[in-house]
PDB file of C-alpha atoms and ligand atoms in Angstrom:
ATOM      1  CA  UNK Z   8     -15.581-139.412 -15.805  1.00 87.00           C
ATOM      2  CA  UNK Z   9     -15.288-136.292 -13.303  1.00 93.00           C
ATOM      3  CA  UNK Z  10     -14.962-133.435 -15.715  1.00 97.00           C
ATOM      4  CA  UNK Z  11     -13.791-130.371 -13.935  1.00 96.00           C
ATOM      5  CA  UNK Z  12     -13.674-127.405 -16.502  1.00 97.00           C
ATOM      6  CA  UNK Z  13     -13.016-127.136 -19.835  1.00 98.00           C
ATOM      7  CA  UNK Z  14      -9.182-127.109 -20.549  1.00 97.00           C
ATOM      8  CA  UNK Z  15      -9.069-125.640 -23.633  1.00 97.00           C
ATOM      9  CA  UNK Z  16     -10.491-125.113 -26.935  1.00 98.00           C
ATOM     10  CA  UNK Z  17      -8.587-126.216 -30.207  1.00 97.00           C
ATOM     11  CA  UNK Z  18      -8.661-123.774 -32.842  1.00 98.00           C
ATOM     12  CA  UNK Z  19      -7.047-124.777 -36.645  1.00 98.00           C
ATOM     13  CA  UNK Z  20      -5.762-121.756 -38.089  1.00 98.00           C
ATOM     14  CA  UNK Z  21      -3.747-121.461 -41.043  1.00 97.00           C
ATOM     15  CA  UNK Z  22      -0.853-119.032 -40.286  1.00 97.00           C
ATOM     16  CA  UNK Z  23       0.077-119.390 -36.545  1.00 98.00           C
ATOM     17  CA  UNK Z  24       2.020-116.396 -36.323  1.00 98.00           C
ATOM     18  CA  UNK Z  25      -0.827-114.273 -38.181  1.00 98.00           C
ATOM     19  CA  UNK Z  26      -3.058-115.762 -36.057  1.00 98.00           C
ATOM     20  CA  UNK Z  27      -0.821-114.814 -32.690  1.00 98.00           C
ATOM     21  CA  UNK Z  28      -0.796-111.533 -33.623  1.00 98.00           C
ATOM     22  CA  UNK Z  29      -4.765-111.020 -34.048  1.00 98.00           C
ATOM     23  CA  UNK Z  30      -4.950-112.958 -30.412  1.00 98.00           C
ATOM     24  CA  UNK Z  31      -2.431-110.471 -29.149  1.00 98.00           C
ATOM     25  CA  UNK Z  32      -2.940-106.891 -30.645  1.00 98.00           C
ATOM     26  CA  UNK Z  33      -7.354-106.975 -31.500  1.00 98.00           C
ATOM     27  CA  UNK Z  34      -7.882-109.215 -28.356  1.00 97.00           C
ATOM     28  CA  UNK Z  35      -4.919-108.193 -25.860  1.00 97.00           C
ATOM     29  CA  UNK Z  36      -4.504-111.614 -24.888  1.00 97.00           C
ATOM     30  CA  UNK Z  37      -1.050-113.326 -24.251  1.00 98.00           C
ATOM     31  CA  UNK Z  38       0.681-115.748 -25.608  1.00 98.00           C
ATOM     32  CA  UNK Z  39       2.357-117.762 -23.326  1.00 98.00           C
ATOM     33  CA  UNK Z  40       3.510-121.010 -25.346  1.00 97.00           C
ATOM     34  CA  UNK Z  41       4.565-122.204 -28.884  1.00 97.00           C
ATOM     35  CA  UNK Z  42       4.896-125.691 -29.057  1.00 94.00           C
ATOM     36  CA  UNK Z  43       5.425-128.388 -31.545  1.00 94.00           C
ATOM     37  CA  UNK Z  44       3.372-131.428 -31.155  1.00 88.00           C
ATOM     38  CA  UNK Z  45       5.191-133.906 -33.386  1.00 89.00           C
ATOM     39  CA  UNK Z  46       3.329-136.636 -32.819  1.00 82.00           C
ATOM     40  CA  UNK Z  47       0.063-134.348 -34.453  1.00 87.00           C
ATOM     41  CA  UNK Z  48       1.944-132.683 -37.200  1.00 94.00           C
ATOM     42  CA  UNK Z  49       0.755-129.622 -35.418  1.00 95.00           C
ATOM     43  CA  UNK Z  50       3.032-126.171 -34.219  1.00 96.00           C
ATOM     44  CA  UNK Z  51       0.677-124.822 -30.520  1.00 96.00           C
ATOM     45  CA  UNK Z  52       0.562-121.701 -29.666  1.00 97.00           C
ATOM     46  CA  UNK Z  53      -1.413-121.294 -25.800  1.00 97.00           C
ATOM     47  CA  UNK Z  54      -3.159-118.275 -24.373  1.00 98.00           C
ATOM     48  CA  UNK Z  55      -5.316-118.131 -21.194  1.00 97.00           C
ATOM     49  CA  UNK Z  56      -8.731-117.159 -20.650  1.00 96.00           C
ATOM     50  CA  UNK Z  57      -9.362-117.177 -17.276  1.00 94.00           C
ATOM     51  CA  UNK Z  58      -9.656-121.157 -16.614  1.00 92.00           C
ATOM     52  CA  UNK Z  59      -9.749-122.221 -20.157  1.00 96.00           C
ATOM     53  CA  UNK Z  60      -6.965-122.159 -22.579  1.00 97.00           C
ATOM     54  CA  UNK Z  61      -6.954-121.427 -26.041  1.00 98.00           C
ATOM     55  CA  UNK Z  62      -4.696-123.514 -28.219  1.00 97.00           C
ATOM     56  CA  UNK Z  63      -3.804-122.614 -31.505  1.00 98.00           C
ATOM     57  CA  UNK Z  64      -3.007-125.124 -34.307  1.00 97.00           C
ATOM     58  CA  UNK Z  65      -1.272-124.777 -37.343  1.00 98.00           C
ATOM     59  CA  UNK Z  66      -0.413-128.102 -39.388  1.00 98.00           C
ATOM     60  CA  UNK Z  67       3.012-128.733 -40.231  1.00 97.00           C
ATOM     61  CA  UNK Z  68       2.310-130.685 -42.815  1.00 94.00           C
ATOM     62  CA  UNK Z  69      -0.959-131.208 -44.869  1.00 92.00           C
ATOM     63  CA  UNK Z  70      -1.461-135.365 -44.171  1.00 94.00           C
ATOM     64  CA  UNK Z  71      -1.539-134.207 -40.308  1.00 94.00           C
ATOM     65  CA  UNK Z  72      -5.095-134.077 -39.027  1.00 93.00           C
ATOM     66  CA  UNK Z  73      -5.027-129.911 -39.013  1.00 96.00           C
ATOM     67  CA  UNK Z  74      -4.018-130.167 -42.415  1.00 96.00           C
ATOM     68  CA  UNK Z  75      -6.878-132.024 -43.664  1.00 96.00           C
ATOM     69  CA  UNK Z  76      -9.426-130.027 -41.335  1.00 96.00           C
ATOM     70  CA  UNK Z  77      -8.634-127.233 -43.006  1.00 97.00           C
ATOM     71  CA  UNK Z  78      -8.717-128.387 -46.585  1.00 96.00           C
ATOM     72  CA  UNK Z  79     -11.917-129.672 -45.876  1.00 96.00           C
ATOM     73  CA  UNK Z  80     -13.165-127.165 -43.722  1.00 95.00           C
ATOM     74  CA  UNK Z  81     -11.206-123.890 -43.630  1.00 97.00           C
ATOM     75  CA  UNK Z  82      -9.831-122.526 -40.328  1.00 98.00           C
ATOM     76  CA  UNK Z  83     -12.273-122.629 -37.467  1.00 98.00           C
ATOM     77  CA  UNK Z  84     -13.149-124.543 -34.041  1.00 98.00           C
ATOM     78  CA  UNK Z  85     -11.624-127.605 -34.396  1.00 97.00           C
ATOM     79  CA  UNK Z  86     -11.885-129.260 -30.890  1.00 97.00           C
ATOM     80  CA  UNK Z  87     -13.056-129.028 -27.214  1.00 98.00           C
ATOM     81  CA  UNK Z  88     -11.134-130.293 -24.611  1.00 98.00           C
ATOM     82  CA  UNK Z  89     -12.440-131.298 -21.200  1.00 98.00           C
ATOM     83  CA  UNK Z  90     -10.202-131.718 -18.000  1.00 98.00           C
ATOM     84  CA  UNK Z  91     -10.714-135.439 -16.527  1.00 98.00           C
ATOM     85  CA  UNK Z  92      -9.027-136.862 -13.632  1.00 97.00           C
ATOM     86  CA  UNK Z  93      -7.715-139.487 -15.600  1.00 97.00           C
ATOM     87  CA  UNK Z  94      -7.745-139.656 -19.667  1.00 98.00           C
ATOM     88  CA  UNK Z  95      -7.260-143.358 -19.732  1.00 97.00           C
ATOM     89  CA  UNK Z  96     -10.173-144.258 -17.183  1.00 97.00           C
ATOM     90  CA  UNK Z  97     -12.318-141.286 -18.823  1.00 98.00           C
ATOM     91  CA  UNK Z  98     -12.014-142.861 -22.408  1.00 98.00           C
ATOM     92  CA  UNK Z  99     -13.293-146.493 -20.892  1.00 98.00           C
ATOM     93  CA  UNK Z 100     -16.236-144.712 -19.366  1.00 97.00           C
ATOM     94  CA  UNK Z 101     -16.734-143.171 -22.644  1.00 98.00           C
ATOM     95  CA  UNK Z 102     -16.577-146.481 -24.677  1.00 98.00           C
ATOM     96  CA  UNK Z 103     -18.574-148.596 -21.830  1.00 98.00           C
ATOM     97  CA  UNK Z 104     -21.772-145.980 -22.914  1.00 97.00           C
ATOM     98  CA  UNK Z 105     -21.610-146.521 -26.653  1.00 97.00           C
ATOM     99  CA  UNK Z 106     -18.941-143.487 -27.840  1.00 98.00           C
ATOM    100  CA  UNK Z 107     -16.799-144.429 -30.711  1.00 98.00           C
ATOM    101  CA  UNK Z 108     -13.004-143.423 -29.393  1.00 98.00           C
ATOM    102  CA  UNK Z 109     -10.466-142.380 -31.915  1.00 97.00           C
ATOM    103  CA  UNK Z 110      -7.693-142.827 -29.153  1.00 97.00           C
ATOM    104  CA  UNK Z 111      -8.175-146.336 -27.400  1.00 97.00           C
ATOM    105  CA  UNK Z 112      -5.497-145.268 -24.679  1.00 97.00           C
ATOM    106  CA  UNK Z 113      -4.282-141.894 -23.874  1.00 97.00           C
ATOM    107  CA  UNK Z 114      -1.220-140.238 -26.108  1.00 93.00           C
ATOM    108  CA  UNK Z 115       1.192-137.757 -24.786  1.00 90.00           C
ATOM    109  CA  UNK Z 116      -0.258-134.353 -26.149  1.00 87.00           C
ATOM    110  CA  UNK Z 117       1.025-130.463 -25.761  1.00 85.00           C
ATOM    111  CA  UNK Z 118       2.068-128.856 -21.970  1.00 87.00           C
ATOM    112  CA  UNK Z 119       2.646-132.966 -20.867  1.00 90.00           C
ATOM    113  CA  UNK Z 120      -1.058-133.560 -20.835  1.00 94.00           C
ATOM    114  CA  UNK Z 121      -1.984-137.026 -21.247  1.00 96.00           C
ATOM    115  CA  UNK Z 122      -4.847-137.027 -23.814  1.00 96.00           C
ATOM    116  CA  UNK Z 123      -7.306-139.004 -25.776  1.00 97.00           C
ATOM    117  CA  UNK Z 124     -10.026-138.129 -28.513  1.00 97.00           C
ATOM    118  CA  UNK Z 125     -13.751-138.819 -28.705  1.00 98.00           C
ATOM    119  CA  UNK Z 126     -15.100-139.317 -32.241  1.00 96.00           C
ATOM    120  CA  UNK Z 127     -17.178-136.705 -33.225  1.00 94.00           C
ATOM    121  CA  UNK Z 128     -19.921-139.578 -34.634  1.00 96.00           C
ATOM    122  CA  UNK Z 129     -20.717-140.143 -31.190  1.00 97.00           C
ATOM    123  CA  UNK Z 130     -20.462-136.475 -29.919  1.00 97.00           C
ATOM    124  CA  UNK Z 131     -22.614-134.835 -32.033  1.00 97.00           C
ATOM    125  CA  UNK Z 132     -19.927-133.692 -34.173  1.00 94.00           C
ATOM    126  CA  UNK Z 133     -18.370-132.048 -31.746  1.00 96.00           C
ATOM    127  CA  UNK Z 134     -14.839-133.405 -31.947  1.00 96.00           C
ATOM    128  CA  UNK Z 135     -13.802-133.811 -28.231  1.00 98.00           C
ATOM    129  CA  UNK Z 136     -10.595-134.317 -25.895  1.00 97.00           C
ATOM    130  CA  UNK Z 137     -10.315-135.122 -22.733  1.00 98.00           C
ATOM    131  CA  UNK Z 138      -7.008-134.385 -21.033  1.00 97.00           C
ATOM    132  CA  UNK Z 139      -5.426-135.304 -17.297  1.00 98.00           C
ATOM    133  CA  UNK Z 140      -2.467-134.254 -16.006  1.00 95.00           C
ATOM    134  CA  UNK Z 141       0.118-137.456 -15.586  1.00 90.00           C
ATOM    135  CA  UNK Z 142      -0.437-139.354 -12.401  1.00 81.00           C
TER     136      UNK Z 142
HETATM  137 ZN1   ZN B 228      -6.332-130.024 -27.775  1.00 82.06          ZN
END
């Protein structure tokens, strides 16, 4: 499936703009993007580290997936999210050796990223994304 770097890593948090501010005035990092993913029930807010982005999630409402992560969880690491050449072809390779997919086909996700989700039964509970720009 060609994975080049890791794109980003997903992080729930509860209070995006709380959770800006700790990324921006303890960690001197920048955000660059806010973002709402409708489609996720999520608000995004981006930074970059180096190669890797991280992307912040607060839910917008509490069915959406962040919304339950937390409630179940508390704020943390919610996902990893590998850069593929091509999500759709990635996510066959992926279910041609055994992985359970949540996302049969890729879905449009935040910054126009195509992107599709691994379950984490079959990633050792590491939830995982893999991501391609559109062809
Ligand atoms: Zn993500």
């Amino acid at each position: 499936m060609n994975i080049s770097h890791i794109e980003h890593l997903g992080i729930a948090v509860e209070n995006l703009d709380e959770a800006i501010k700790y990324y921006e005035q303890v960690l001197g990092m920048k955000c660059y993007s806010i973002e709402e993913v409708v489609d996720q029930k999520v608000k995004t807010a981006f930074f970059l580290v180096g190669n890797t982005k991280i992307e912040l999630l607060e839910s917008t409402s509490p069915d959406g997936p962040i919304g339950k992560f937390i409630a179940k969880k508390g704020q943390g690491i919610h996902h990893i999210a590998f850069a593929v050449d091509n999500t759709n072809d990635a996510l066959k390779t992926a279910e041609e050796r055994g992985v359970k997919l949540i996302d049969k086909t890729a879905r449009p996700g935040a910054e126009g990223l195509e992107i599709g989700f691994l379950h984490p039964k079959s990633t050792l509970g590491v939830l995982t994304e893999l991501c391609s720009k559109p062809e």
